[in-house]
Coordinates of C-alpha atoms and ligand atoms in Angstrom, one line a residue:
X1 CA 40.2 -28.8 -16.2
X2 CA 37.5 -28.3 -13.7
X3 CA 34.3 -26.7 -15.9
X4 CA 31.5 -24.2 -14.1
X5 CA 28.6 -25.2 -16.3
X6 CA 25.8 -22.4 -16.2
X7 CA 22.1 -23.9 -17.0
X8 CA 19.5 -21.1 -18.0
X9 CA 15.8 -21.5 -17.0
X10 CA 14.9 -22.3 -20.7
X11 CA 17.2 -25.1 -20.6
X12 CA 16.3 -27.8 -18.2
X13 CA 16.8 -31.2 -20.4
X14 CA 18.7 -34.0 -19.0
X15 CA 20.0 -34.5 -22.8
X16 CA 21.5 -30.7 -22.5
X17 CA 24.8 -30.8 -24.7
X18 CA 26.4 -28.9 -21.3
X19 CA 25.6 -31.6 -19.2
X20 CA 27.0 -34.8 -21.4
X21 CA 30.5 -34.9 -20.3
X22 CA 30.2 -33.9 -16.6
X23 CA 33.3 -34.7 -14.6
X24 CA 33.7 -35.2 -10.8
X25 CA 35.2 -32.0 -10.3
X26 CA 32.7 -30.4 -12.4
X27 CA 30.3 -27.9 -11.3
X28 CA 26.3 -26.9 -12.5
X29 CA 25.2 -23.7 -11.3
X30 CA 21.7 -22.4 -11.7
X31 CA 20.5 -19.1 -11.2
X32 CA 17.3 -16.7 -10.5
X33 CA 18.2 -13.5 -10.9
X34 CA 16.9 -10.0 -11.4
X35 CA 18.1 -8.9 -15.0
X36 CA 16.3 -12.3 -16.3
X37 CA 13.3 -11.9 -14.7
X38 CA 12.6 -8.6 -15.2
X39 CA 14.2 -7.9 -18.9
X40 CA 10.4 -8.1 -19.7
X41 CA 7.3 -7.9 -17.3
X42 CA 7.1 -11.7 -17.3
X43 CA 3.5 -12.8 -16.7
X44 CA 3.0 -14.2 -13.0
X45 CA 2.6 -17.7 -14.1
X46 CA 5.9 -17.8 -16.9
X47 CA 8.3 -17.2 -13.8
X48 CA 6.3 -19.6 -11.4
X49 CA 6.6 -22.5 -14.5
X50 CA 10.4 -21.6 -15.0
X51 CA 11.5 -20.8 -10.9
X52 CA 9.6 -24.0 -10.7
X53 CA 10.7 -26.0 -13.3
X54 CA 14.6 -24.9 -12.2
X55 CA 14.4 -26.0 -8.8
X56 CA 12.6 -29.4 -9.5
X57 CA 15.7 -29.8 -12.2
X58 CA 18.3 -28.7 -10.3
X59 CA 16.9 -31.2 -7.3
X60 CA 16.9 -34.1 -9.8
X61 CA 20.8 -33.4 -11.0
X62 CA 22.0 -33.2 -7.1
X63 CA 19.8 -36.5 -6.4
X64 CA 22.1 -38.0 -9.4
X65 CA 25.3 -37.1 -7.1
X66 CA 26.4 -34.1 -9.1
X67 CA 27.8 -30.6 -7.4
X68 CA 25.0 -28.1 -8.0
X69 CA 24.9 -24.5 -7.1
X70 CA 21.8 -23.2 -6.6
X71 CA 21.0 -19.2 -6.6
X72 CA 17.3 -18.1 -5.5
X73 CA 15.9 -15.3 -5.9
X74 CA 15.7 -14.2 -2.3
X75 CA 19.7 -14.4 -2.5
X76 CA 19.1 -10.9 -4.8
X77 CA 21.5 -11.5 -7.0
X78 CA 21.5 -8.9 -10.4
X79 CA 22.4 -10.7 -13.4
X80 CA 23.7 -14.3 -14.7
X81 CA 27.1 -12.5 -15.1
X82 CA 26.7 -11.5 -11.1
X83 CA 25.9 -15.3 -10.7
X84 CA 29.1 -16.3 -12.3
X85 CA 31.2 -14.1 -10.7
X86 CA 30.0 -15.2 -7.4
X87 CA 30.9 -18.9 -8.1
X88 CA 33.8 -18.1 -9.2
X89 CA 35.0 -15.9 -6.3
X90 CA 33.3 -19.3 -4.2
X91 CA 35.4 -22.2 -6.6
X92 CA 38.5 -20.7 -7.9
X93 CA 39.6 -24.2 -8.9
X94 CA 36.8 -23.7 -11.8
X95 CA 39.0 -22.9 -15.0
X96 CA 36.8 -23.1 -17.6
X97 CA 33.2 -21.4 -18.1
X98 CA 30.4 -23.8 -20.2
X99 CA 27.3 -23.3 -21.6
X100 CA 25.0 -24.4 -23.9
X101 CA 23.9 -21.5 -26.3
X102 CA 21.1 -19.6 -25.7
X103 CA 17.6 -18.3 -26.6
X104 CA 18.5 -14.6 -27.1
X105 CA 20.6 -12.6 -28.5
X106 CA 20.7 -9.7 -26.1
X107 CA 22.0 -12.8 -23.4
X108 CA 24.4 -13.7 -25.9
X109 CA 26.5 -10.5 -26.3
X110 CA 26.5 -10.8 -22.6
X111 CA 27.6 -14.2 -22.5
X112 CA 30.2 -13.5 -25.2
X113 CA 31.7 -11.2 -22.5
X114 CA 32.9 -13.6 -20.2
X115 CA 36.0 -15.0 -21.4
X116 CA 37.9 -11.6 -21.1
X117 CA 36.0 -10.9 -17.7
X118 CA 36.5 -14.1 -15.9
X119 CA 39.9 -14.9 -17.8
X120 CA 38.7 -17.9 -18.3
X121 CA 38.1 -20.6 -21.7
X122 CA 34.4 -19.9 -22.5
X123 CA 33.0 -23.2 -23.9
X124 CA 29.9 -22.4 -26.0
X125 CA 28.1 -25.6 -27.2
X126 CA 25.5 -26.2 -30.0
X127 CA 22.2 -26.6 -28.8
X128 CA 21.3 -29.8 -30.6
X129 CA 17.7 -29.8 -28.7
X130 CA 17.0 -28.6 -31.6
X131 CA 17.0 -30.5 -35.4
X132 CA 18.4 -27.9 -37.5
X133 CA 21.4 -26.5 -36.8
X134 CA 22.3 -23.0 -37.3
X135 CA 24.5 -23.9 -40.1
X136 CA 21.7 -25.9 -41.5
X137 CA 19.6 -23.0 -41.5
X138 CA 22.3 -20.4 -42.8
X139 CA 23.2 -23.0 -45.8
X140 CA 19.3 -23.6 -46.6
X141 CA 18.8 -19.4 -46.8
X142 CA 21.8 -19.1 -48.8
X143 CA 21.0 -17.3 -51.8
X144 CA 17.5 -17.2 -51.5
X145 CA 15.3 -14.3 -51.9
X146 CA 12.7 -15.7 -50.3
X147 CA 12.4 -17.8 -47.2
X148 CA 8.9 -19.7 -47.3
X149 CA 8.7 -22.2 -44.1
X150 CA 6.9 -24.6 -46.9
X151 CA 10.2 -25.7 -49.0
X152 CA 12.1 -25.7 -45.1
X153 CA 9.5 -28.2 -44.0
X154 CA 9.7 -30.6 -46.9
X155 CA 14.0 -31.0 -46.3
X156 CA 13.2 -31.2 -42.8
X157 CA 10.3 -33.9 -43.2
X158 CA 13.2 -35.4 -45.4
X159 CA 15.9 -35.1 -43.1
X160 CA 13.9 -36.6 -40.2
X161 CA 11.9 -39.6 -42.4
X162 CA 8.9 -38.3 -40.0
X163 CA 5.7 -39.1 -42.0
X164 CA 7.9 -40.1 -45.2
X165 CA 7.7 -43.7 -47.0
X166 CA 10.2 -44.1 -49.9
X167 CA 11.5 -40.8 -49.7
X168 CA 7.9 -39.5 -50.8
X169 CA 5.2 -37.8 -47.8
X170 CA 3.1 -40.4 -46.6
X171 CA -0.5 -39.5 -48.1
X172 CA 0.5 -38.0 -51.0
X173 CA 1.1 -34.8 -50.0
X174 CA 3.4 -32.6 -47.9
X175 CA 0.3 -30.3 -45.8
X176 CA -3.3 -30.9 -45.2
X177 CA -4.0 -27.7 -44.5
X178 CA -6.7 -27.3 -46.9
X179 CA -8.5 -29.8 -44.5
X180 CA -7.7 -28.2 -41.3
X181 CA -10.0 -25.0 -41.0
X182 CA -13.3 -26.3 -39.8
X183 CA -15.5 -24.0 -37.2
X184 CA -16.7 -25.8 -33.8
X185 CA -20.5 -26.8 -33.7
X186 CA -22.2 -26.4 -30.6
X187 CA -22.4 -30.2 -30.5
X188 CA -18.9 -31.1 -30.6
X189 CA -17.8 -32.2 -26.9
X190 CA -14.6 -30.8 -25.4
X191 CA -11.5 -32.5 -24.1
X192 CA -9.2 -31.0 -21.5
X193 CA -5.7 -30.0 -21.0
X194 CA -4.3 -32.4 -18.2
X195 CA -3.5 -30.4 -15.2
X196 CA -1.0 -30.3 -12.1
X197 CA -1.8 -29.7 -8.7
X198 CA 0.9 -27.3 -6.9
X199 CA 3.8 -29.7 -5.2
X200 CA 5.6 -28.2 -1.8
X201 CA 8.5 -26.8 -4.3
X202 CA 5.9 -24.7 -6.8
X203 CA 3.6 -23.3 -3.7
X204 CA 6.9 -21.4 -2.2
X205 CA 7.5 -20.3 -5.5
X206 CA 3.8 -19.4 -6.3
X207 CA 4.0 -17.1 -2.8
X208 CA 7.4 -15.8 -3.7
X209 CA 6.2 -14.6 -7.1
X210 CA 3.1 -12.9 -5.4
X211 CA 5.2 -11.0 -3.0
X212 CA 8.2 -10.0 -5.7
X213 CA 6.4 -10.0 -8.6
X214 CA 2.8 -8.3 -7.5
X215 CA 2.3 -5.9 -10.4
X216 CA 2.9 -8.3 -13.2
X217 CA 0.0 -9.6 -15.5
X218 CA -1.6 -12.7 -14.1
X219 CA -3.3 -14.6 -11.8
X220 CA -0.6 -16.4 -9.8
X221 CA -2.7 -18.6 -7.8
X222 CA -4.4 -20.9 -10.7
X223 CA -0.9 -22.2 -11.8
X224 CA -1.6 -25.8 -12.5
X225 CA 1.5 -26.5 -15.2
X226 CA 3.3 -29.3 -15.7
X227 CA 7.1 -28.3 -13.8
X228 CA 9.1 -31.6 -14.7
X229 CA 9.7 -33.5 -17.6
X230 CA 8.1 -36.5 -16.3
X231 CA 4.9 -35.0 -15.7
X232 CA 5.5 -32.8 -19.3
X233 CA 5.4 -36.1 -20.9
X234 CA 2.2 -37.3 -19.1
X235 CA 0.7 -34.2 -20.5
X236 CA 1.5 -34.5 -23.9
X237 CA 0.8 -38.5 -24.4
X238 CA -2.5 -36.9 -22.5
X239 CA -2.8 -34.5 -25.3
X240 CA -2.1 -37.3 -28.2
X241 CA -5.1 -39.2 -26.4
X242 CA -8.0 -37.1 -25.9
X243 CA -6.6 -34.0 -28.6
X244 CA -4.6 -34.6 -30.8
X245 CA -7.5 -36.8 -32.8
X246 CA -9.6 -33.4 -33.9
X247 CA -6.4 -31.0 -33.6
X248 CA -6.0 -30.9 -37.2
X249 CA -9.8 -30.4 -37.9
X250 CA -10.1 -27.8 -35.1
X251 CA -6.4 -26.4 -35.3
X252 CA -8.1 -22.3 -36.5
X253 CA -11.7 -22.4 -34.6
X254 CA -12.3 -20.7 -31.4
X255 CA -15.2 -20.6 -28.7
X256 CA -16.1 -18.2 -26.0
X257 CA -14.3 -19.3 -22.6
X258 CA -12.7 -22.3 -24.0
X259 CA -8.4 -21.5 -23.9
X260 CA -7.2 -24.7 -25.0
X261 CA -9.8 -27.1 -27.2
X262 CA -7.5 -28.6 -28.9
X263 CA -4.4 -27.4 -28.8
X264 CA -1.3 -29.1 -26.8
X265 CA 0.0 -26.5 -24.9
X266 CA 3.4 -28.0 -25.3
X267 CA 5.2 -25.3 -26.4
X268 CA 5.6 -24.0 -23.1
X269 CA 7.5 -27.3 -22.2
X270 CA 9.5 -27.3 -25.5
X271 CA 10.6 -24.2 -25.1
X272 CA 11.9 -24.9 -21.2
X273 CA 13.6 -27.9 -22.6
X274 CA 11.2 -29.8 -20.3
X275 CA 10.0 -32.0 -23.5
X276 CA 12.1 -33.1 -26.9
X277 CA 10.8 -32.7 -29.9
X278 CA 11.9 -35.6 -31.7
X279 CA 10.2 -37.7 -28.7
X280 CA 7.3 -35.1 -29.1
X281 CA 7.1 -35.8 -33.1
X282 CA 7.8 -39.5 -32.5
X283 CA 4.4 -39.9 -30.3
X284 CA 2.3 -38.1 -32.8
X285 CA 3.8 -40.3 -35.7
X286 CA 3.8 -43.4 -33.8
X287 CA -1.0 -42.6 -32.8
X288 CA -0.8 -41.9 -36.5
X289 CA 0.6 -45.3 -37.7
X290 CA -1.2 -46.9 -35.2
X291 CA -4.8 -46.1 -36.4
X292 CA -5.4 -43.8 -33.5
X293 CA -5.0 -40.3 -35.1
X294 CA -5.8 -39.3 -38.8
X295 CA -2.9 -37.7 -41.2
X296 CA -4.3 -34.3 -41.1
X297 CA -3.5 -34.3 -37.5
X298 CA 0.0 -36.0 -37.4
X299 CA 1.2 -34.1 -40.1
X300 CA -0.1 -30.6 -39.0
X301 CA 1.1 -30.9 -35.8
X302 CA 4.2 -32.3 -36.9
X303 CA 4.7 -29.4 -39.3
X304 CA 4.2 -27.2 -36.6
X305 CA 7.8 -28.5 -34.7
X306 CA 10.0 -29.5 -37.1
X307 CA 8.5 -26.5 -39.9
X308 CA 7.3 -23.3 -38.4
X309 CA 9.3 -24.0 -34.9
X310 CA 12.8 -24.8 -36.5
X311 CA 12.1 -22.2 -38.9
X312 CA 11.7 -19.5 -36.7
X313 CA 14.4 -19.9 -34.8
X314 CA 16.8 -20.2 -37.8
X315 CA 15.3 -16.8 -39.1
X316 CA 15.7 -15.5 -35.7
X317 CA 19.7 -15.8 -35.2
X318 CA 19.9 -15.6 -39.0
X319 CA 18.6 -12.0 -39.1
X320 CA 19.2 -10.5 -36.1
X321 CA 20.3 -7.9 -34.8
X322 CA 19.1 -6.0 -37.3
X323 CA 15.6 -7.8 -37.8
X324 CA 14.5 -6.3 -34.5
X325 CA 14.6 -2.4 -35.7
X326 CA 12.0 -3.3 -38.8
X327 CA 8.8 -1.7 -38.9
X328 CA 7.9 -1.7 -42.7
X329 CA 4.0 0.0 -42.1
X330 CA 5.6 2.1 -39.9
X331 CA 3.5 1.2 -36.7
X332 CA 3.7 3.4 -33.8
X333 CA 0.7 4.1 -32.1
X334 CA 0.4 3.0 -28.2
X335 CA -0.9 0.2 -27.2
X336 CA -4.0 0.3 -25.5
X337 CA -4.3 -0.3 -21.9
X338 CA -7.0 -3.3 -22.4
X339 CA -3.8 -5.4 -24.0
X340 CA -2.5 -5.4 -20.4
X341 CA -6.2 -5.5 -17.9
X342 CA -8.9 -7.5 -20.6
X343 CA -11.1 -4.9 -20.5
X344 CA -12.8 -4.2 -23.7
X345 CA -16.0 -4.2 -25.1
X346 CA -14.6 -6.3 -28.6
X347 CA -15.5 -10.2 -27.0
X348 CA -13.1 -11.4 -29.1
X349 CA -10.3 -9.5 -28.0
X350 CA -11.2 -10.0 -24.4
X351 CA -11.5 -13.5 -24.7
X352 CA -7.9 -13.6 -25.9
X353 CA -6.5 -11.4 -23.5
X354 CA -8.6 -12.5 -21.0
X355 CA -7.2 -15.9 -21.3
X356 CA -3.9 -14.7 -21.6
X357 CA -3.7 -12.9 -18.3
X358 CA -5.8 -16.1 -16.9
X359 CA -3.4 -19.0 -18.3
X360 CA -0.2 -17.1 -19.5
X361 CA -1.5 -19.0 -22.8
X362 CA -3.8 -17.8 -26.0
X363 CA -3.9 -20.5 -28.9
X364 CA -2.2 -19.4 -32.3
X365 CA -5.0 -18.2 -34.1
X366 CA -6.0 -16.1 -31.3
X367 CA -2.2 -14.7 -30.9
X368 CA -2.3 -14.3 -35.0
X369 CA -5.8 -13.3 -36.1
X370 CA -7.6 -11.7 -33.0
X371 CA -4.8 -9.6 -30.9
X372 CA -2.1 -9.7 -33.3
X373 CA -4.7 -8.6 -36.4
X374 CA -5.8 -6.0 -34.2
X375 CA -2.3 -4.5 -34.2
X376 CA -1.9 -4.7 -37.3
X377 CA -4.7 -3.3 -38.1
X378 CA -5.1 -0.6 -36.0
X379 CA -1.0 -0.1 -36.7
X380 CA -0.2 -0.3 -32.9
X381 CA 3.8 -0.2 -32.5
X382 CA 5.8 -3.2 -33.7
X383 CA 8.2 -2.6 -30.7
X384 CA 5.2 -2.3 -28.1
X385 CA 3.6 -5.2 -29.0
X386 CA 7.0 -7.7 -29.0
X387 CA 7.5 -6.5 -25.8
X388 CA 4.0 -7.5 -25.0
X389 CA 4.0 -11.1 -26.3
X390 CA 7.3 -11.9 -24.7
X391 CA 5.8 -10.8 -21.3
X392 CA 2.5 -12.3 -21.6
X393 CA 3.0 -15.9 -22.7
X394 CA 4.6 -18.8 -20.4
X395 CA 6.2 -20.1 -24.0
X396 CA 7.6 -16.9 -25.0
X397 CA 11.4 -16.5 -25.2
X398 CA 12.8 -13.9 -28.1
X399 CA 13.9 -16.5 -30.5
X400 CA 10.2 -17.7 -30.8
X401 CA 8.1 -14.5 -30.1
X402 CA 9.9 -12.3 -32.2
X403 CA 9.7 -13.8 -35.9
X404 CA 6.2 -14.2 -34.8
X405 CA 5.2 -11.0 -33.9
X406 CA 7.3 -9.0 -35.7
X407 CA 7.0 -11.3 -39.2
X408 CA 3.9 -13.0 -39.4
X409 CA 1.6 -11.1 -36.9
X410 CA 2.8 -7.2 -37.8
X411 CA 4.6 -8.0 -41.3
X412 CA 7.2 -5.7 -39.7
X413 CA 10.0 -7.4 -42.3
X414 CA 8.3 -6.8 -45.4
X415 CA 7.2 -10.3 -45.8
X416 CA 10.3 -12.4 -44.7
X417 CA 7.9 -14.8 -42.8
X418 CA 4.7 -14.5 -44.6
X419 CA 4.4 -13.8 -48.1
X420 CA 1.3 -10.9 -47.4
X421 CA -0.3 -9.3 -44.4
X422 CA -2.4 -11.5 -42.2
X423 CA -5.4 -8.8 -42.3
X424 CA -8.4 -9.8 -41.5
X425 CA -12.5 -8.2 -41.1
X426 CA -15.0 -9.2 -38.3
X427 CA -15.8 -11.2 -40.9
X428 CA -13.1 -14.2 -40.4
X429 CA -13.4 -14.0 -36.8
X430 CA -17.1 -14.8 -36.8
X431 CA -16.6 -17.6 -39.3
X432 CA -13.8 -19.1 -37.0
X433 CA -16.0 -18.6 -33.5
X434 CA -18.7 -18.0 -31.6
X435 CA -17.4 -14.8 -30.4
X436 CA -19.9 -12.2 -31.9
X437 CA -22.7 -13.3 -31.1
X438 CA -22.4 -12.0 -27.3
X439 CA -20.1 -8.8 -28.7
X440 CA -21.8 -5.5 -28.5
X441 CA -20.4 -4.6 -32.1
X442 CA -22.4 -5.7 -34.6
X443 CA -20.1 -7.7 -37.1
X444 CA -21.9 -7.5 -40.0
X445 CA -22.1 -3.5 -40.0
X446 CA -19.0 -0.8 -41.3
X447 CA -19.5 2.4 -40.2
X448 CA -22.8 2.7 -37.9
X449 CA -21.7 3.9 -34.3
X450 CA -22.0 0.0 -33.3
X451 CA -20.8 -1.6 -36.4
X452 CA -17.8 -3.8 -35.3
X453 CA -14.4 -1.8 -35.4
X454 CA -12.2 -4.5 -36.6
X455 CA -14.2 -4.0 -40.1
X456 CA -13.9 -0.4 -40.9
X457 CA -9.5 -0.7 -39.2
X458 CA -9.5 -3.3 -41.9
X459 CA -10.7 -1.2 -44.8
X460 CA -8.4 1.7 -43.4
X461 CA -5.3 -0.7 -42.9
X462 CA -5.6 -1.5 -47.0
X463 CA -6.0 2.2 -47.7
X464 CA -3.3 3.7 -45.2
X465 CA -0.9 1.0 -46.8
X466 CA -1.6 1.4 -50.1
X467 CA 1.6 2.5 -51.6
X468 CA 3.7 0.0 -49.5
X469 CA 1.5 -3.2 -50.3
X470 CA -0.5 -3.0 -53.6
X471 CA 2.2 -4.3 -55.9
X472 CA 2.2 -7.4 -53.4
X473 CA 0.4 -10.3 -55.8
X474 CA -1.4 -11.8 -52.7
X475 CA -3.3 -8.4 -51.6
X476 CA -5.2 -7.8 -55.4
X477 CA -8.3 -9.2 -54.5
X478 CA -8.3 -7.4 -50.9
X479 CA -7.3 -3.7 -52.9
X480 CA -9.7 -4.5 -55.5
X481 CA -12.8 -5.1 -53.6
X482 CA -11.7 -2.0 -51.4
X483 CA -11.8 -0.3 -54.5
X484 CA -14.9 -1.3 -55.7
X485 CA -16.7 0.6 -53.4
X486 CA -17.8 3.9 -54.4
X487 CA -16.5 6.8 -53.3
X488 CA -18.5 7.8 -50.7
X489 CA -18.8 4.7 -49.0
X490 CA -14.8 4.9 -49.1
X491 CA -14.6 8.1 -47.7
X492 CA -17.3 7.3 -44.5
X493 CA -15.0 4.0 -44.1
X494 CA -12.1 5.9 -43.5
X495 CA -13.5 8.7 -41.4
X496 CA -15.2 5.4 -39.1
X497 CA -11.4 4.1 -38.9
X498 CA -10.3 7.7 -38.2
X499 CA -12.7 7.9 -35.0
X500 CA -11.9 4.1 -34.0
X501 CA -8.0 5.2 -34.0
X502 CA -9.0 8.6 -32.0
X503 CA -10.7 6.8 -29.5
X504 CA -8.8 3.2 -29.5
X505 CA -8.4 3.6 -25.8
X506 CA -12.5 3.3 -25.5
X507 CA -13.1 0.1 -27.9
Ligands
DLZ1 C1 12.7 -16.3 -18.6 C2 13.6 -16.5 -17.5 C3 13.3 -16.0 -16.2 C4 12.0 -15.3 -16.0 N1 14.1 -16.0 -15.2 C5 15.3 -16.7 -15.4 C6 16.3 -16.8 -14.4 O1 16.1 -16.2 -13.3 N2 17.4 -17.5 -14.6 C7 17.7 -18.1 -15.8 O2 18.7 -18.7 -15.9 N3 16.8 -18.0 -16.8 C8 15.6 -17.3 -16.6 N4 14.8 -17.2 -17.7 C9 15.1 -17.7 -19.0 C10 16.2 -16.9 -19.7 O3 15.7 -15.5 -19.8 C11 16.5 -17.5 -21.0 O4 17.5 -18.5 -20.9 C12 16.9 -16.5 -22.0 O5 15.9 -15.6 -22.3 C13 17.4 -17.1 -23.3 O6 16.4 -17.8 -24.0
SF4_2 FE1 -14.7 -9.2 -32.4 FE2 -16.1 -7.7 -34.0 FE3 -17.0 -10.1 -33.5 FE4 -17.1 -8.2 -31.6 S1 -18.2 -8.3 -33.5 S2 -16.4 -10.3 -31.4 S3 -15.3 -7.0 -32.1 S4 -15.1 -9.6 -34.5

C-alpha cells in the first residue's frame, strides 16, 4: 500500500503519529489553500507564523529524503479536499489517504468525507501530541455533573509524575494560585520575549501575505516569531531563563505597553506542533528541581499545559457540535468596531487590542478580564466574539479558542468551564495594572459622564442577569452588594449602563 499522508499547518512535529511509519513509496503533501486561510480573517501575522512554519517543515522532511508535495498559495488552490484530489489525479498509485486528526470539527466532517469521495481507506490516527487522549477525557467526564479543570489536573499531575514525590504533589499542595496574583511595581525590571529575525523563506511569505491578505488585522511587517522547532525551543529555554522565575508571581498583572512580561508565548508554538509539551513541562520541572525557578512558577505553568490545555481540548470534542450554539445570557449585541482598529478611549482595552493587532498576541488575563470581561459585560454576541478570538490570535485554532471564549470568557455554557461569571468592575483592572491612571475614565466613579464604563456595565450585567445567575452560590456576595444600594443609586446605575450600551460604538 502506497499512503498520501496529508500534514495540516497546525501540525508540523517531526514526532506526528502520520509521519512514524513512512515507507519509500509513501507520500507527504502539504497545502496552503483558500478555505483554511480564510474560514476566519486570520490576523496578518498567524498565516505568516503558519505559511512560514509549513514551508521551513516541509523543507526539513524533503532534506530527510522523503517525497513531499508542496501546494502554495499562489498555486490557488480552494480547499484541503481540492489539495487531495489534485495529488491524487498526479499519484494514482496512492491507495490509501492518512492523517493525523485534527484541530476542528468543521475540518473533520470534511475530512470524514474522503473515503467515499476518493474511494480510498482513510486512515485517521490519534493525535498523541497531546497527553490525554480523547477516551481519557470521555471516561474522566463520565457521569459527572460537573467538569472542574482542578480534579482533571490532579489525575493528570498523577498520570505524568510531573511535580509528584510518592504519589503526593511536591510542596504539599496541588496549586499555588493563592500566591500568584501580585501587581507589578514600577521598580521591577522587565525581561524580553526572545525574538527572530525574518529568514529568506518568511520575507516571501511576509510580502505574499501583504499582497493576498491586505485587509486583515495586523501589522505584517514586525513578524519576528520563532518558524521552526529548533528555534521554538531556543525560545522557550529563553523563556525558562529570564521568565519563567517571576511568571507565577506576575502570571495576572499588566502594564501599559508591555505585551509579554512574563508570559511564554509558547502557545503559539504548541499549538503549531512546533514545541512538545512533555519536553515543554519537562524544562520547567527540570529549572524547578534544579534551584533555578520557585514552585509557584513550575507548578502554575505546568498546570497551565497538562490542566487547563488538555482540558480544553477534551471539553472541546467532548461537547461539540452542539456546545457551539450556547448562548446562556443571551448575548447578541454587535461588536464594536474598536475590537477590530484599537481605537478607544478605555486604555485598557486599547492596550489589549492594541497589542493584539500589533503581535497577533494578548496575555490571558488581558484575553479573560479586559476584552473578554468587556463582552461579557456589555453582552456583546457569543458568536461575534469567537469569531473574533480565532482571527486575532497567532495561537488560536477552534479546539483552544472556543471553550475559552465561549466557557470561561462569555459563560456561554452555563458554567461548564467555570463555575461563575468572570465579571469584573474598573475596580480589578486597576488593582492588576497601571492602565487607569492615563485612561480618560475615571475608575473610581459610577455614573458621572466620565466615570469609567466598565463599572456601571458591571452593575447592569448583575442586574440584566438576575434571574439566570442569582441561585449560582459563587455570585451572592456580587448580588448582595448590588442590592445594597439604595434605590436610586440602582436606578441611575442602570440608566448610566443603558447610555454606555446606546452609545458602545463611542467608548
Ligand atoms: C490556520 C491555518 C491556515 C491559516 N492555513 C492553513 C493552510 O493553508 N493549510 C493547512 O493545512 N492548514 C492551515 N491552517 C491550519 C488549519 O486551519 C488547522 O489544521 C485546522 O484549523 C485544524 O486545527
Ligand atoms: Fe479601563 Fe476603566 Fe481603567 Fe479606563 S478607567 S483603563 S476604562 S478600567
Amino acid at each position: 500500500m502506497a499512503k498520501l499522508i496529508l500534514v495540516l499547518g497546525d501540525q508540523l512535529s517531526p514526532a506526528l503519529p502520520s509521519l512514524r511509519d513512512l515507507q519509500p513509496q509513501d507520500r507527504v503533501l502539504m497545502a496552503e489553500v483558500a478555505s483554511e486561510a480564510s474560514y476566519s480573517p486570520h490576523h496578518k501575522q498567524k498565516i505568516i507564523l503558519i505559511f512560514s512554519a509549513m514551508r521551513h517543515f516541509a523543507a526539513v522532511l524533503q532534506q530527510q529524503g522523503i517525497n513531499v508535495s508542496y501546494i502554495d498559495y499562489q498555486q490557488k488552490v480552494s480547499s484541503l479536499t481540492e489539495a487531495v484530489a489534485i495529488e491524487l489525479a498526479r499519484y494514482p498509485q496512492l491507495d490509501q489517504i492518512c492523517i493525523t486528526e485534527c484541530g476542528e470539527y468543521r475540518l473533520e466532517q470534511e475530512i470524514l468525507s474522503w473515503q467515499q469521495q476518493f474511494q480510498r481507506p482513510l486512515l485517521l490516527l490519534e493525535d498523541d501530541r497531546f497527553i490525554a487522549t480523547k477516551a481519557m477525557f470521555q471516561h474522566w467526564a463520565q457521569g459527572r455533573t460537573q467538569y472542574r479543570m482542578e480534579y482533571f489536573y490532579r489525575e493528570m499531575r498523577r498520570y505524568t509524575g510531573l511535580l509528584m514525590h510518592n504519589n503526593q504533589p511536591v510542596g504539599g499542595q496541588w496549586n499555588f494560585d493563592a500566591s500568584n496574583r501580585k501587581a507589578l511595581s514600577s521598580k521591577q525590571q522587565l525581561p524580553n520575549i526572545l525574538k527572530f529575525e525574518p529568514d529568506d523563506i518568511t520575507i516571501a511569505v511576509i510580502a505574499l501575505v501583504k499582497q493576498q491578505f491586505a485587509s486583515n488585522m495586523g501589522d505584517a511587517d514586525s513578524f519576528n516569531y520563532a518558524v521552526t522547532g529548533k528555534q521554538a525551543r531556543q525560545a522557550f529555554l529563553h523563556f525558562v531563563e529570564h521568565q519563567l522565575p517571576l511568571f507565577g508571581d506576575y502570571q495576572d498583572a499588566m502594564q501599559l505597553n508591555e505585551p509579554y512580561l512574563f508570559h511564554s508565548i509558547c502557545s503559539m508554538y504548541l499549538n503549531c506542533g512546533l514545541l512538545d509539551v512533555r519536553w515543554v513541562c519537562q524544562k520547567v520541572e527540570l529549572a524547578y528541581k534544579e534551584g533555578k525557578v520557585p514552585l509557584n512558577a513550575a507548578e502554575g505553568f505546568i498546570r497551565q499545559l497538562i490542566g487547563w490545555r488538555e482540558y480544553v481540548r477534551g471539553l472541546y470534542w467532548l461537547l461539540m457540535p452542539e456546545y457551539k450554539e450556547r448562548n446562556f445570557l443571551q448575548a447578541h449585541t454587535a461588536l464594536p468596531s474598536y475590537y477590530w482598529t484599537g481605537d478607544t478611549k478605555m486604555r485598557c482595552m486599547q492596550q489589549a487590542i492594541g497589542h493584539t493587532i500589533k503581535y497577533a498576541y494578548s496575555h490571558h488575563i488581558q484575553r479573560l478580564m479586559i476584552t473578554g470581561n468587556f463582552a461579557l459585560l456589555a453582552g456583546l454576541s457569543v458568536d461575534e466574539i469567537c469569531n473574533w478570538y480565532l482571527a486575532v490570535y497567532a495561537d488560536a485554532y477552534e479546539w483552544v479558542e472556543l471553550p475559552n471564549t465561549l466557557g470561561m470568557a462569555l459563560f456561554a455554557d452555563q458554567g461548564v468551564l467555570a463555575s461563575k461569571p468572570y465579571a469584573a468592575s474598573g475596580k480589578y483592572i486597576q488593582r492588576m495594572s497601571n492602565y487607569c491612571k492615563s485612561c480618560v475614565y475615571d475608575v473610581s466613579e459610577t455614573t458621572s459622564p466620565m466615570a469609567c464604563p466598565f463599572n456601571a456595565l458591571y452593575w447592569n450585567f448583575l442586574e440584566r442577569n438576575q434571574t439566570l445567575l442569582s441561585g449560582n452560590a459563587r455570585m451572592q456576595l456580587s448580588y448582595q452588594n448590588w442590592f445594597r444600594k439604595s434605590a436610586e443609586e440602582r436606578l441611575q446605575i442602570t440608566e448610566k449602563a443603558q447610555q454606555l450600551l446606546i452609545h458602545l460604538e463611542q467608548l
